[in-house]
CSV table of C-alpha atoms and ligand atoms in Angstrom, one decimal:
chain,number,residue,atom,x,y,z
W,1,MET,CA,160.9,30.7,37.6
W,2,ILE,CA,163.3,30.9,40.5
W,3,ASP,CA,162.3,27.7,42.0
W,4,SER,CA,162.6,25.9,38.2
W,5,TRP,CA,166.1,27.3,38.1
W,6,LYS,CA,167.1,26.0,41.4
W,7,ASP,CA,165.6,22.7,40.5
W,8,ASN,CA,167.4,22.6,37.3
W,9,THR,CA,170.7,23.8,38.8
W,10,ALA,CA,170.5,21.1,41.6
W,11,LYS,CA,169.9,18.4,38.8
W,12,SER,CA,172.8,19.7,36.7
W,13,ASN,CA,175.0,19.9,39.8
W,14,GLU,CA,174.1,16.2,40.6
W,15,HIS,CA,175.2,15.3,37.3
W,16,TRP,CA,178.5,17.1,37.3
W,17,LYS,CA,179.2,15.5,40.8
W,18,TRP,CA,178.5,12.0,39.4
W,19,GLN,CA,180.8,12.8,36.4
W,20,GLY,CA,183.3,14.1,38.7
W,21,GLU,CA,183.3,11.2,41.2
W,22,THR,CA,183.3,8.6,38.4
W,23,GLY,CA,186.1,10.5,36.7
W,24,LEU,CA,188.1,10.5,39.9
W,25,LYS,CA,188.1,6.9,40.5
W,26,TYR,CA,189.7,6.4,37.0
W,27,ASP,CA,191.9,9.4,37.4
W,28,LEU,CA,193.2,8.0,40.6
W,29,VAL,CA,194.0,4.4,39.0
W,30,SER,CA,195.7,6.0,36.2
W,31,SER,CA,197.8,8.3,38.3
W,32,PHE,CA,198.8,5.4,40.7
W,33,LEU,CA,199.7,3.4,37.7
W,34,SER,CA,201.8,6.1,36.4
W,35,LEU,CA,203.4,6.7,39.7
W,36,GLY,CA,204.1,3.0,40.3
W,37,ARG,CA,205.8,2.8,36.8
W,38,SER,CA,207.9,5.9,37.6
W,39,ILE,CA,209.0,4.6,40.9
W,40,PHE,CA,209.9,1.3,39.5
W,41,ALA,CA,211.8,2.7,36.5
W,42,TYR,CA,213.7,5.3,38.7
W,43,THR,CA,214.6,2.8,41.3
W,44,TYR,CA,215.8,0.2,38.9
W,45,VAL,CA,218.1,2.7,37.0
W,46,ALA,CA,219.3,4.4,40.0
W,47,PHE,CA,220.1,1.0,41.5
W,48,ARG,CA,222.2,0.1,38.4
W,49,THR,CA,224.0,3.4,38.4
W,50,ILE,CA,225.0,3.1,42.1
W,51,ARG,CA,226.2,-0.4,41.1
W,52,LYS,CA,228.2,1.3,38.3
W,53,MET,CA,226.4,-1.1,36.0
W,54,ILE,CA,225.4,2.0,33.8
W,55,SER,CA,227.1,5.4,33.5
W,56,ILE,CA,225.5,8.7,34.9
W,57,GLY,CA,225.2,9.7,31.1
W,58,THR,CA,223.0,6.5,30.3
W,59,PHE,CA,221.1,7.2,33.6
W,60,THR,CA,220.0,10.7,32.5
W,61,GLN,CA,219.2,9.3,29.1
W,62,LEU,CA,217.0,6.6,30.5
W,63,ILE,CA,215.2,8.9,32.8
W,64,ALA,CA,214.5,11.2,30.0
W,65,ALA,CA,213.3,8.4,28.0
W,66,GLU,CA,211.0,7.0,30.9
W,67,SER,CA,209.5,10.4,31.1
W,68,SER,CA,208.7,10.7,27.3
W,69,LEU,CA,207.3,7.1,27.4
W,70,ASN,CA,205.1,8.2,30.3
W,71,GLY,CA,203.9,11.2,28.2
W,72,ALA,CA,203.3,9.0,25.1
W,73,ILE,CA,201.4,6.4,27.0
W,74,GLY,CA,199.2,9.2,28.7
W,75,GLY,CA,198.6,10.8,25.3
W,76,MET,CA,197.6,7.6,23.6
W,77,VAL,CA,195.2,6.9,26.4
W,78,ASN,CA,193.7,10.4,26.1
W,79,SER,CA,193.4,10.0,22.2
W,80,VAL,CA,191.7,6.7,22.5
W,81,THR,CA,189.2,8.0,25.2
W,82,GLU,CA,188.6,11.2,23.0
W,83,LEU,CA,188.1,8.9,20.0
W,84,VAL,CA,185.4,6.8,21.7
W,85,LYS,CA,183.6,10.0,23.1
W,86,ARG,CA,183.6,11.6,19.6
W,87,CYS,CA,182.4,8.4,17.9
W,88,ASN,CA,179.3,8.6,20.2
W,89,TYR,CA,178.5,11.9,19.0
W,90,ALA,CA,179.2,10.9,15.4
W,91,TYR,CA,177.0,7.9,15.8
W,92,GLU,CA,173.9,10.1,16.8
W,93,TYR,CA,174.7,12.4,13.8
W,94,VAL,CA,174.9,9.2,11.5
W,95,LEU,CA,171.7,7.9,12.8
W,96,PHE,CA,169.9,11.1,12.2
W,97,MET,CA,171.1,11.5,8.7
W,98,GLU,CA,170.2,7.9,7.9
W,99,TYR,CA,166.7,8.5,9.4
W,100,PRO,CA,164.4,7.2,6.7
W,101,ALA,CA,162.2,9.8,5.2
W,102,ALA,CA,158.5,9.8,6.5
W,103,LEU,CA,157.2,11.1,3.3
W,104,LYS,CA,156.8,8.9,0.2
W,105,LYS,CA,158.8,10.3,-2.7
W,106,GLY,CA,157.8,9.5,-6.1
W,107,SER,CA,159.5,9.8,-9.5
W,108,LYS,CA,157.1,11.2,-11.8
W,109,PRO,CA,158.3,14.3,-13.6
W,110,VAL,CA,156.1,17.6,-13.0
W,111,GLU,CA,156.0,20.1,-15.8
W,112,LYS,CA,156.1,23.8,-14.7
W,113,LYS,CA,152.7,25.0,-15.8
W,114,SER,CA,149.3,25.8,-14.4
W,115,HIS,CA,147.7,22.8,-12.5
W,116,GLU,CA,144.4,21.5,-11.4
W,117,ILE,CA,144.5,20.8,-7.7
W,118,GLU,CA,142.0,18.5,-6.1
W,119,PHE,CA,141.7,17.5,-2.4
W,120,ARG,CA,139.6,14.1,-2.3
W,121,HIS,CA,138.3,13.1,1.0
W,122,VAL,CA,141.3,14.4,2.9
W,123,SER,CA,141.7,13.9,6.5
W,124,PHE,CA,144.6,14.6,8.6
W,125,SER,CA,145.7,14.2,12.3
W,126,TYR,CA,149.1,15.6,13.3
W,127,PRO,CA,151.6,13.0,14.3
W,128,LYS,CA,151.1,11.5,17.7
W,129,THR,CA,147.7,13.2,18.1
W,130,ASP,CA,144.1,11.7,17.7
W,131,ARG,CA,142.3,14.8,16.8
W,132,LYS,CA,141.3,15.1,13.3
W,133,VAL,CA,142.4,18.5,12.3
W,134,LEU,CA,141.0,18.1,8.7
W,135,GLU,CA,138.1,15.7,8.0
W,136,ASP,CA,136.8,14.8,4.7
W,137,VAL,CA,137.9,17.9,2.8
W,138,ASN,CA,136.9,17.9,-0.7
W,139,ILE,CA,137.8,20.8,-3.1
W,140,ARG,CA,138.9,21.4,-6.7
W,141,ILE,CA,141.0,24.4,-7.9
W,142,THR,CA,141.0,24.8,-11.4
W,143,PRO,CA,144.2,25.9,-13.3
W,144,GLY,CA,144.8,29.7,-12.7
W,145,GLU,CA,142.0,30.0,-10.0
W,146,HIS,CA,142.5,32.4,-7.1
W,147,LEU,CA,141.1,30.7,-3.9
W,148,SER,CA,140.6,32.6,-0.7
W,149,ILE,CA,140.7,30.5,2.6
W,150,VAL,CA,139.1,32.0,5.5
W,151,GLY,CA,137.9,30.8,9.0
W,152,LEU,CA,138.6,31.3,12.6
W,153,ASN,CA,141.9,30.4,14.4
W,154,GLY,CA,142.5,26.7,14.6
W,155,ALA,CA,140.1,25.9,11.8
W,156,GLY,CA,142.6,24.1,9.8
W,157,LYS,CA,143.7,26.7,7.1
W,158,THR,CA,147.5,26.3,7.6
W,159,THR,CA,147.3,22.7,7.8
W,160,PHE,CA,145.4,22.5,4.4
W,161,ILE,CA,148.4,24.6,2.8
W,162,LYS,CA,151.0,22.5,4.6
W,163,LEU,CA,149.4,19.2,3.2
W,164,LEU,CA,149.5,20.8,-0.2
W,165,CYS,CA,153.1,21.7,0.2
W,166,ARG,CA,154.0,18.2,1.3
W,167,LEU,CA,155.1,19.2,4.8
W,168,TYR,CA,153.0,16.3,5.9
W,169,ASP,CA,151.1,13.6,3.9
W,170,PRO,CA,147.3,13.3,4.6
W,171,THR,CA,146.2,10.4,6.9
W,172,GLY,CA,143.1,9.8,4.8
W,173,GLY,CA,142.2,10.5,1.3
W,174,GLN,CA,144.3,11.9,-1.6
W,175,ILE,CA,145.5,15.2,-2.9
W,176,LEU,CA,145.7,15.2,-6.8
W,177,LEU,CA,147.7,17.5,-9.0
W,178,ASP,CA,146.4,17.2,-12.6
W,179,GLY,CA,144.8,13.8,-11.6
W,180,THR,CA,147.7,12.2,-10.0
W,181,ASP,CA,148.3,11.6,-6.4
W,182,ILE,CA,151.2,14.2,-5.3
W,183,ARG,CA,153.0,11.3,-3.6
W,184,GLU,CA,153.9,10.0,-7.0
W,185,TYR,CA,155.6,13.0,-8.3
W,186,ASP,CA,159.3,13.8,-7.9
W,187,TYR,CA,159.4,15.6,-4.7
W,188,THR,CA,161.9,18.3,-5.9
W,189,GLN,CA,160.1,19.0,-9.0
W,190,TYR,CA,156.7,19.2,-7.2
W,191,MET,CA,158.1,21.7,-4.7
W,192,GLU,CA,159.2,23.9,-7.6
W,193,GLN,CA,155.5,24.4,-8.4
W,194,PHE,CA,154.8,26.4,-5.3
W,195,ALA,CA,155.9,29.7,-3.9
W,196,PRO,CA,154.5,30.1,-0.5
W,197,VAL,CA,154.9,32.9,1.9
W,198,PHE,CA,154.0,31.7,5.5
W,199,GLN,CA,153.3,33.6,8.5
W,200,ASP,CA,156.5,32.9,10.0
W,201,PHE,CA,158.9,33.6,7.0
W,202,LYS,CA,162.5,34.4,7.6
W,203,LEU,CA,164.7,37.0,6.1
W,204,PHE,CA,168.5,36.5,6.1
W,205,ALA,CA,171.1,39.0,7.3
W,206,PHE,CA,172.1,39.4,3.7
W,207,SER,CA,171.3,42.3,1.1
W,208,ILE,CA,167.8,43.0,0.0
W,209,ALA,CA,168.6,41.6,-3.5
W,210,GLU,CA,170.2,38.5,-2.0
W,211,ASN,CA,167.1,38.0,0.1
W,212,ILE,CA,164.9,38.0,-3.0
W,213,ALA,CA,167.0,36.3,-5.7
W,214,PHE,CA,170.1,35.0,-3.7
W,215,ASP,CA,173.0,34.9,-6.1
W,216,ASP,CA,171.0,35.5,-9.3
W,217,LYS,CA,172.8,38.5,-10.7
W,218,ASP,CA,170.5,38.8,-13.8
W,219,ALA,CA,167.3,39.2,-11.7
W,220,ASP,CA,165.5,42.5,-12.1
W,221,ILE,CA,165.4,43.1,-8.3
W,222,THR,CA,164.2,46.8,-8.6
W,223,ALA,CA,161.1,45.5,-10.8
W,224,LEU,CA,160.3,43.1,-8.0
W,225,THR,CA,160.6,45.6,-5.1
W,226,ASP,CA,158.6,48.3,-7.3
W,227,ARG,CA,155.9,45.6,-7.7
W,228,VAL,CA,155.3,44.9,-4.1
W,229,GLY,CA,155.4,48.6,-3.1
W,230,LEU,CA,158.9,48.8,-1.8
W,231,HIS,CA,159.9,51.7,-4.3
W,232,GLU,CA,160.0,54.4,-1.6
W,233,PHE,CA,161.9,52.3,0.9
W,234,VAL,CA,164.6,51.3,-1.6
W,235,GLU,CA,164.9,54.7,-3.0
W,236,LYS,CA,165.8,56.0,0.5
W,237,LEU,CA,168.7,53.7,0.8
W,238,ASP,CA,172.2,54.7,-0.4
W,239,LYS,CA,173.1,51.2,-1.5
W,240,GLY,CA,169.6,50.5,-2.9
W,241,THR,CA,168.7,46.8,-3.1
W,242,ASP,CA,172.3,46.1,-2.2
W,243,THR,CA,171.7,47.4,1.3
W,244,SER,CA,172.2,44.6,4.0
W,245,ILE,CA,169.0,43.8,6.1
W,246,PHE,CA,169.7,43.9,9.7
W,247,LYS,CA,172.9,45.1,11.5
W,248,PHE,CA,174.5,41.6,12.4
W,249,PHE,CA,177.1,41.8,9.7
W,250,ASP,CA,176.9,45.2,8.5
W,251,GLU,CA,176.8,48.4,10.6
W,252,GLU,CA,175.1,50.4,7.7
W,253,GLY,CA,172.4,47.5,7.4
W,254,VAL,CA,168.9,48.6,7.5
W,255,GLU,CA,166.0,47.3,10.0
W,256,PRO,CA,162.9,46.9,7.9
W,257,SER,CA,159.7,47.4,9.6
W,258,GLY,CA,157.4,44.3,9.9
W,259,GLY,CA,155.4,45.3,6.9
W,260,GLU,CA,158.5,46.0,4.9
W,261,GLN,CA,159.8,42.5,5.8
W,262,GLN,CA,156.7,41.0,4.7
W,263,LYS,CA,156.9,42.9,1.3
W,264,ILE,CA,160.4,41.6,0.8
W,265,ALA,CA,159.1,38.1,1.5
W,266,ILE,CA,156.3,38.4,-1.0
W,267,ALA,CA,158.9,39.8,-3.6
W,268,ARG,CA,160.9,36.7,-3.0
W,269,ALA,CA,157.8,34.5,-3.8
W,270,LEU,CA,157.3,36.6,-7.0
W,271,TYR,CA,160.9,35.9,-8.0
W,272,LYS,CA,160.4,32.2,-8.0
W,273,ASP,CA,158.0,32.5,-10.7
W,274,ALA,CA,156.2,29.3,-9.6
W,275,PRO,CA,152.8,28.2,-11.1
W,276,VAL,CA,151.0,28.3,-7.7
W,277,VAL,CA,151.4,31.1,-5.3
W,278,ILE,CA,150.4,30.9,-1.6
W,279,LEU,CA,150.0,33.8,0.8
W,280,ASP,CA,149.4,32.4,4.3
W,281,GLU,CA,148.7,35.5,6.3
W,282,PRO,CA,152.1,37.1,5.6
W,283,THR,CA,150.5,40.5,5.7
W,284,ALA,CA,149.4,40.6,9.2
W,285,ALA,CA,152.0,43.3,10.1
W,286,LEU,CA,150.5,45.4,7.4
W,287,ASP,CA,147.8,48.1,8.0
W,288,PRO,CA,144.5,47.2,6.5
W,289,ILE,CA,144.9,49.7,3.6
W,290,ALA,CA,148.5,48.4,2.8
W,291,GLU,CA,147.1,44.8,2.8
W,292,TYR,CA,144.4,45.7,0.6
W,293,GLU,CA,146.9,47.3,-1.8
W,294,ILE,CA,149.1,44.5,-1.8
W,295,TYR,CA,146.4,41.9,-2.4
W,296,LYS,CA,144.9,44.0,-5.2
W,297,GLN,CA,148.3,44.4,-6.8
W,298,PHE,CA,149.3,40.9,-6.2
W,299,ASN,CA,146.3,39.4,-7.6
W,300,SER,CA,147.0,41.2,-11.0
W,301,LEU,CA,150.7,40.3,-10.8
W,302,VAL,CA,150.0,36.5,-10.3
W,303,GLY,CA,147.7,36.8,-13.3
W,304,GLY,CA,147.2,33.4,-14.7
W,305,LYS,CA,148.8,31.5,-11.8
W,306,SER,CA,146.8,29.7,-9.2
W,307,ALA,CA,146.8,31.5,-5.8
W,308,PHE,CA,145.8,30.6,-2.5
W,309,TYR,CA,145.3,33.4,0.0
W,310,ILE,CA,144.6,33.0,3.8
W,311,SER,CA,143.8,36.3,5.4
W,312,HIS,CA,141.8,37.3,8.4
W,313,ARG,CA,140.7,40.4,6.7
W,314,LEU,CA,138.1,39.5,4.2
W,315,SER,CA,138.8,42.5,2.0
W,316,SER,CA,141.2,40.1,0.2
W,317,CYS,CA,138.4,37.8,-0.7
W,318,GLN,CA,136.7,40.2,-3.2
W,319,PHE,CA,139.5,39.5,-5.7
W,320,CYS,CA,139.3,35.8,-5.5
W,321,ASP,CA,137.3,33.5,-7.8
W,322,HIS,CA,136.3,31.5,-5.0
W,323,ILE,CA,136.1,31.5,-1.2
W,324,ALA,CA,136.4,28.4,1.0
W,325,VAL,CA,135.4,28.9,4.5
W,326,PHE,CA,137.1,26.5,7.0
W,327,SER,CA,135.3,25.5,10.2
W,328,ASP,CA,136.5,22.7,12.6
W,329,GLY,CA,138.5,21.1,10.0
W,330,ARG,CA,135.9,21.2,7.2
W,331,ILE,CA,135.0,23.3,4.2
W,332,ALA,CA,131.6,24.6,5.7
W,333,GLU,CA,131.0,27.2,2.9
W,334,TYR,CA,132.3,27.5,-0.6
W,335,GLY,CA,131.4,30.0,-3.2
W,336,THR,CA,132.0,33.5,-4.6
W,337,HIS,CA,131.9,36.5,-2.2
W,338,ALA,CA,128.4,37.6,-3.5
W,339,GLU,CA,127.1,34.0,-2.9
W,340,LEU,CA,128.5,33.5,0.6
W,341,GLU,CA,127.6,37.1,1.7
W,342,SER,CA,124.0,36.3,0.9
W,343,ILE,CA,123.8,33.1,3.0
W,344,PRO,CA,121.4,34.2,6.0
W,345,ASP,CA,123.4,33.7,9.1
W,346,GLY,CA,126.3,32.1,7.3
W,347,ILE,CA,129.8,32.0,8.9
W,348,TYR,CA,131.3,34.3,6.0
W,349,ALA,CA,128.4,36.6,6.0
W,350,ARG,CA,128.7,37.1,9.9
W,351,MET,CA,132.4,37.3,9.7
W,352,PHE,CA,132.1,39.8,6.9
W,353,GLU,CA,129.6,41.9,8.6
W,354,ALA,CA,131.6,42.0,11.8
W,355,GLN,CA,134.6,43.5,10.0
W,356,ALA,CA,132.6,45.8,7.8
W,357,LYS,CA,130.9,47.2,10.8
W,358,TYR,CA,134.1,47.7,12.5
W,359,TYR,CA,135.4,49.7,9.7
W,360,ARG,CA,132.4,51.7,9.2
W,361,ASP,CA,132.1,52.5,12.9
K,1,LIG,P1,144.5,27.7,11.2
K,1,LIG,O1,145.6,28.1,10.1
K,1,LIG,O2,143.1,27.9,10.7
K,1,LIG,O3,144.7,28.8,12.3
K,1,LIG,P2,145.9,25.4,11.8
K,1,LIG,O4,145.8,24.7,10.6
K,1,LIG,O5,147.4,26.2,12.0
K,1,LIG,O6,144.6,26.5,11.9
K,1,LIG,O7,145.6,24.5,13.0
K,1,LIG,C1,144.6,23.6,13.2
K,1,LIG,C2,144.7,22.9,14.4
K,1,LIG,O8,145.8,22.0,14.4
K,1,LIG,C3,144.9,23.7,15.6
K,1,LIG,O9,144.0,23.2,16.7
K,1,LIG,C4,146.3,23.6,16.1
K,1,LIG,O10,146.4,23.7,17.4
K,1,LIG,C5,146.5,22.2,15.5
K,1,LIG,N1,148.0,22.1,15.1
K,1,LIG,C6,148.7,22.8,14.3
K,1,LIG,N2,149.9,22.6,14.1
K,1,LIG,C7,150.2,21.3,14.8
K,1,LIG,C8,151.2,20.5,15.1
K,1,LIG,N3,152.3,20.7,14.7
K,1,LIG,N4,150.9,19.6,16.1
K,1,LIG,C9,149.8,19.2,16.6
K,1,LIG,N5,148.7,20.0,16.4
K,1,LIG,C10,148.9,21.2,15.6
């Protein structure tokens, strides 16, 4: 680390040295020009004064005028250089803002209702990589279906969700919503159909209520916090759901535990009231029993909505209509808990047995 620090400091010093040396040349030229101008002006005016061609009063006036002219010219040069410098920064910003969107955005309206979702021969590689993270994924999720997605780390579960949420477009195949390619839909309306809670959700240093419903004063925040099991947590706070999260802006703010933060994030997803709910392992910081409770409760809360659950703990699978087991970017097994559990030496059966054994022991 120290070597790397020394290396970088040396590089950075080299840059400053180069900047200093380049700047010095221009500074010297500019200073000499200014000096020359002043010497010429002073000598000329002094000469005329000695020759009594102008009065002492005029002399002082001219000297003062020369000095302010010098200042004005210097100021103007500085302003122009500063302008050029800032234009360069602005240019980068303009380029960035005008960067064409990589995602194709259609115009077809999307109605806020239960949807049928279908992945048809979907393949995907991340930009600038060759490896297929998803390969020929085929699955149909009927309206209101609850699907559990399981698989080892790196199997492609999150990527599957990212494609559904249009964070990327598939490199092959199609994703269909009610029979239409999702690229044809109006992007904003399409996004309104999903309430995802990702592993790396973020809470803001605002109040609990604002974190859930932002500025919607009519939202029943208490009902939402009760639903996700935050009743006791909120009850202990003097200001209830108006208590700030974190202490960045409010000394009386509360620091929720990892599990409590996840529950707030889930309450936010519930508030959105979108037809498709996605939980991508947001419950990793919860203990197994709390996770089991949340999933059980959540499953009844989302009711008729479609739901996708990604979890390492297979207890959540039992509430779902179907389970898709991802392995090396493909759906290796698909079915109900009972069906998959009975596959001899199946991936799901082995994962389930390994976890069940752990709890039993
Ligand atoms: P899972 O959710 O099943 O753990 P992911 O979908 O997150 O798996 O990742 C699948 C594979 O894609 C992994 O091998 C991972 O390294 C790779 N991957 C994930 N995100 C990126 C990315 N932004 N760029 C390149 N490769 C990625």
